[in-house]
Coordinates of C-alpha atoms in Angstrom, one line a residue:
M1 CA -0.1 0.2 -0.3
K2 CA 1.4 3.1 -1.2
T3 CA 0.4 6.5 0.8
A4 CA -0.2 9.8 -0.3
I5 CA -1.8 13.1 1.3
L6 CA -3.2 14.8 -1.4
V7 CA -3.9 18.9 -0.8
I8 CA -6.3 20.6 -2.4
S9 CA -7.0 24.9 -1.5
F10 CA -9.0 27.0 -3.8
G11 CA -5.2 28.7 -4.7
T12 CA -3.0 32.1 -5.0
S13 CA -1.4 34.2 -6.8
H14 CA 0.7 36.6 -4.4
R15 CA 3.1 33.6 -3.5
D16 CA 4.4 36.5 -0.9
T17 CA 1.4 35.4 0.7
L18 CA 1.4 30.6 -1.4
E19 CA 4.6 29.3 1.4
K20 CA 3.3 31.9 4.6
T21 CA -0.2 29.3 4.8
I22 CA -1.1 26.7 1.7
G23 CA 2.4 26.0 2.5
A24 CA 2.9 25.8 5.8
V25 CA 0.0 23.7 6.5
E26 CA 1.7 21.7 3.8
K27 CA 4.2 21.4 6.0
K28 CA 2.3 21.2 9.7
L29 CA 0.7 17.6 7.4
K30 CA 3.8 16.5 5.9
Y31 CA 5.9 16.8 10.0
E32 CA 2.8 15.1 11.5
F33 CA 2.0 12.1 9.6
K34 CA 5.5 10.9 7.8
T35 CA 3.8 10.6 4.6
D36 CA 4.2 11.9 0.6
I37 CA 2.5 15.3 0.4
F38 CA 1.2 16.6 -2.8
R39 CA 0.4 20.2 -4.4
A40 CA -2.9 21.0 -6.3
F41 CA -5.5 24.2 -6.4
T42 CA -9.0 24.6 -7.9
S43 CA -9.2 27.6 -9.2
G44 CA -8.1 27.5 -12.4
M45 CA -7.7 30.9 -13.2
I46 CA -4.9 30.8 -11.3
I47 CA -2.5 27.6 -11.8
K48 CA -2.9 29.5 -15.5
K49 CA -2.2 32.6 -13.8
L50 CA 1.1 31.0 -12.1
R51 CA 1.9 29.2 -15.4
E52 CA 1.8 32.2 -17.5
R53 CA 3.6 34.0 -15.4
D54 CA 6.2 33.1 -13.2
G55 CA 5.9 29.6 -15.3
I56 CA 5.5 28.1 -12.3
E57 CA 3.0 25.0 -12.7
I58 CA 0.6 23.0 -10.5
D59 CA -2.9 20.4 -10.6
T60 CA -5.8 20.0 -11.1
V61 CA -7.5 17.9 -8.3
D62 CA -8.1 15.1 -11.4
E63 CA -4.4 15.9 -12.6
A64 CA -3.2 15.4 -9.4
L65 CA -5.1 12.1 -8.3
D66 CA -4.6 10.5 -11.6
K67 CA -0.1 11.3 -11.0
L68 CA -0.4 9.9 -8.2
Y69 CA -3.0 6.8 -9.3
K70 CA -0.1 6.2 -12.4
S71 CA 2.7 6.2 -9.7
G72 CA 1.1 3.8 -8.4
Y73 CA -0.4 5.7 -5.2
T74 CA -2.7 2.4 -3.7
D75 CA -4.8 5.6 -0.7
I76 CA -5.1 8.4 -0.9
F77 CA -6.2 11.1 1.6
C78 CA -6.8 14.6 0.0
V79 CA -7.1 17.7 2.9
P80 CA -9.3 20.7 1.4
T81 CA -7.7 23.0 2.9
H82 CA -11.0 25.9 2.3
I83 CA -13.2 27.7 5.1
M84 CA -15.5 25.9 4.2
C85 CA -18.0 22.5 1.3
G86 CA -18.8 25.8 -1.1
I87 CA -18.7 26.0 -4.0
E88 CA -14.3 24.8 -4.7
Y89 CA -15.4 21.7 -2.3
D90 CA -17.8 20.5 -3.9
K91 CA -15.6 21.0 -7.4
A92 CA -12.7 19.2 -6.0
C93 CA -15.9 16.3 -4.4
R94 CA -17.0 16.2 -8.1
M95 CA -13.0 15.1 -9.3
I96 CA -11.9 13.6 -6.6
E97 CA -15.2 11.3 -7.4
K98 CA -14.3 10.2 -10.7
F99 CA -11.2 7.8 -9.6
N100 CA -13.4 6.2 -5.6
D101 CA -13.1 2.9 -8.9
K102 CA -9.3 3.1 -8.9
M103 CA -7.7 3.7 -5.4
K104 CA -9.0 4.3 -1.9
I105 CA -9.8 7.6 -1.1
R106 CA -10.9 9.8 2.5
I107 CA -11.1 13.1 2.2
S108 CA -10.7 14.8 4.7
R109 CA -13.4 18.2 6.2
P110 CA -12.9 22.0 5.7
L111 CA -12.4 24.5 7.8
V112 CA -15.5 25.2 9.3
T113 CA -17.4 22.5 9.1
E114 CA -19.3 21.1 12.6
T115 CA -19.9 23.0 16.0
S116 CA -16.7 21.5 17.9
D117 CA -15.2 23.4 14.0
Y118 CA -17.0 27.1 15.7
Y119 CA -15.7 26.5 19.6
N120 CA -12.4 25.6 18.2
I121 CA -11.8 29.3 16.3
V122 CA -13.6 31.2 19.0
D123 CA -11.2 29.9 21.0
I124 CA -8.5 30.4 19.1
F125 CA -9.3 34.0 18.8
K126 CA -10.0 34.6 22.4
H127 CA -6.2 35.0 22.7
R128 CA -5.6 36.0 19.9
L129 CA -7.5 39.5 19.8
T130 CA -8.2 40.5 23.1
D131 CA -8.0 44.4 23.6
K132 CA -12.3 45.4 25.0
N133 CA -12.0 48.6 23.3
R134 CA -11.2 48.1 19.9
L135 CA -13.4 46.2 16.7
Y136 CA -12.6 43.2 15.4
V137 CA -13.6 43.0 11.7
F138 CA -12.9 39.8 10.1
M139 CA -13.2 39.4 5.9
G140 CA -14.5 36.3 4.6
H141 CA -14.6 36.1 0.6
G142 CA -18.7 34.9 1.1
S143 CA -20.6 33.0 -1.8
D144 CA -24.3 32.3 -2.7
H145 CA -23.8 29.2 -1.1
F146 CA -25.9 27.4 0.9
A147 CA -22.5 27.1 3.7
N148 CA -21.9 30.5 2.9
A149 CA -24.8 30.0 6.2
A150 CA -21.0 29.6 8.1
Y151 CA -20.2 33.2 8.7
P152 CA -22.9 34.4 10.5
A153 CA -22.6 31.4 12.4
L154 CA -19.7 32.3 13.2
D155 CA -20.4 36.0 14.6
Y156 CA -23.4 33.8 16.7
H157 CA -20.5 32.2 17.4
F158 CA -18.7 35.3 19.5
K159 CA -21.6 36.8 20.7
N160 CA -22.2 33.7 22.0
A161 CA -18.5 33.8 23.8
D162 CA -18.8 36.9 25.1
M163 CA -16.9 38.9 23.0
N164 CA -19.0 41.5 21.3
N165 CA -16.2 43.6 19.9
V166 CA -16.0 40.5 16.7
F167 CA -17.9 41.0 13.7
V168 CA -17.7 38.4 10.8
G169 CA -18.0 40.0 6.5
T170 CA -17.8 39.0 3.9
V171 CA -16.9 40.2 0.5
E172 CA -19.4 38.5 -1.9
G173 CA -22.2 36.4 0.4
F174 CA -24.1 37.3 3.9
P175 CA -23.4 39.7 6.2
D176 CA -21.5 42.7 3.7
L177 CA -19.9 45.3 4.7
E178 CA -23.3 47.8 4.9
T179 CA -24.6 45.3 6.7
V180 CA -21.6 45.4 8.9
I181 CA -21.0 48.3 9.7
P182 CA -24.4 49.2 11.9
H183 CA -23.7 47.1 14.3
A184 CA -20.1 48.6 13.7
M185 CA -21.7 52.0 14.4
K186 CA -23.6 51.6 17.8
T187 CA -21.0 49.8 20.1
D188 CA -18.9 53.0 21.9
I189 CA -15.2 51.7 20.3
K190 CA -14.1 53.8 17.7
N191 CA -10.5 51.4 16.7
V192 CA -10.6 49.1 14.3
T193 CA -8.6 46.3 13.2
L194 CA -9.6 44.4 10.4
L195 CA -8.3 40.5 9.4
P196 CA -8.8 38.4 6.9
F197 CA -11.0 35.4 7.8
M198 CA -8.9 33.4 4.6
L199 CA -6.5 31.4 4.1
V200 CA -4.7 33.1 2.5
C201 CA -3.8 37.2 2.5
G202 CA -4.3 37.5 -1.7
D203 CA -6.2 40.3 -4.0
H204 CA -9.4 40.0 -1.5
A205 CA -7.1 40.9 1.7
K206 CA -4.7 43.4 0.7
N207 CA -7.3 45.9 -1.8
D208 CA -10.9 44.9 -1.1
M209 CA -11.0 44.3 3.3
A210 CA -7.1 47.1 3.7
V211 CA -7.8 49.0 1.0
E212 CA -11.8 49.5 0.2
W213 CA -13.1 48.8 3.5
K214 CA -10.7 50.7 5.4
E215 CA -11.7 53.6 3.3
E216 CA -15.6 52.8 4.0
F217 CA -15.4 52.4 7.7
E218 CA -13.2 55.6 8.3
N219 CA -15.6 57.2 6.4
N220 CA -17.5 56.2 9.3
G221 CA -15.7 57.9 12.3
F222 CA -13.3 54.3 12.8
N223 CA -9.5 54.6 13.2
V224 CA -8.7 51.8 11.2
E225 CA -5.0 49.3 11.7
C226 CA -5.6 45.9 8.4
D227 CA -3.9 42.5 10.0
L228 CA -2.5 41.4 7.0
T229 CA -2.5 37.6 8.8
G230 CA -3.6 34.9 6.5
L231 CA -5.5 32.1 8.1
G232 CA -2.2 29.5 7.2
E233 CA 0.0 31.5 8.7
I234 CA -1.3 30.7 13.0
K235 CA -0.2 27.9 13.9
E236 CA -3.6 26.7 15.4
I237 CA -5.5 26.5 12.6
Q238 CA -2.9 24.7 11.2
N239 CA -3.3 22.2 13.7
M240 CA -7.2 21.8 13.6
Y241 CA -6.6 20.6 9.8
A242 CA -3.5 18.6 11.4
E243 CA -7.1 17.4 13.3
H244 CA -9.5 16.3 10.3
L245 CA -6.9 14.4 8.6
R246 CA -6.3 12.7 11.7
N247 CA -10.3 12.2 12.3
V248 CA -10.8 10.1 9.1
W249 CA -7.3 8.5 8.8
G250 CA -7.8 5.5 10.8
Q251 CA -11.1 4.9 8.4

């Protein structure tokens, strides 16, 4: 039996964050499971951009699995680094399905899937977001997929943990910026830190969050700082992905 771990990410064309986030998760899994690690992206646009701009070749999920099959691997653990079970996760699962009759494949869950994941994330940030005189606003990607419910649910979990100065918004889903700002304005706090609730710190974090969201908060009287730390850089988040893999390792 020949075993491999295939780490499946949406991907990023920002090389300054690629290895600090996706690469860091991959290294964590390599260290924990002592198994061959391979990389695949679900974004064809990013794969194309990296190839044409930098000469970097990244496999799609089905390309990676085909190579693993032809190389004699029989036991594959797929680790989606997606935030939730949304569009990109569904796409990855459809690609994986094609190989179920060729290899034994198990898939671990994305970052925010089960109720315990919400509690773990709140606990991680409870020890990081400690200034009660500051608002912390996470920016997630968001989606029209029903899994977008993860974002308002996470916001609720922060409030349930008495972290009433923490808000969760999204670029392309609910709650959006126009929803978050009025709630922020109901507080007496004028200092805000914006943070990406994304694995990598790419276009959305550097442009939507650090430019557009920052300006909008400032236009509403807030003093704004930006924390450009992708979730993949945080060791406790890396541990969550490792724990999710551990849950299917013996199956």
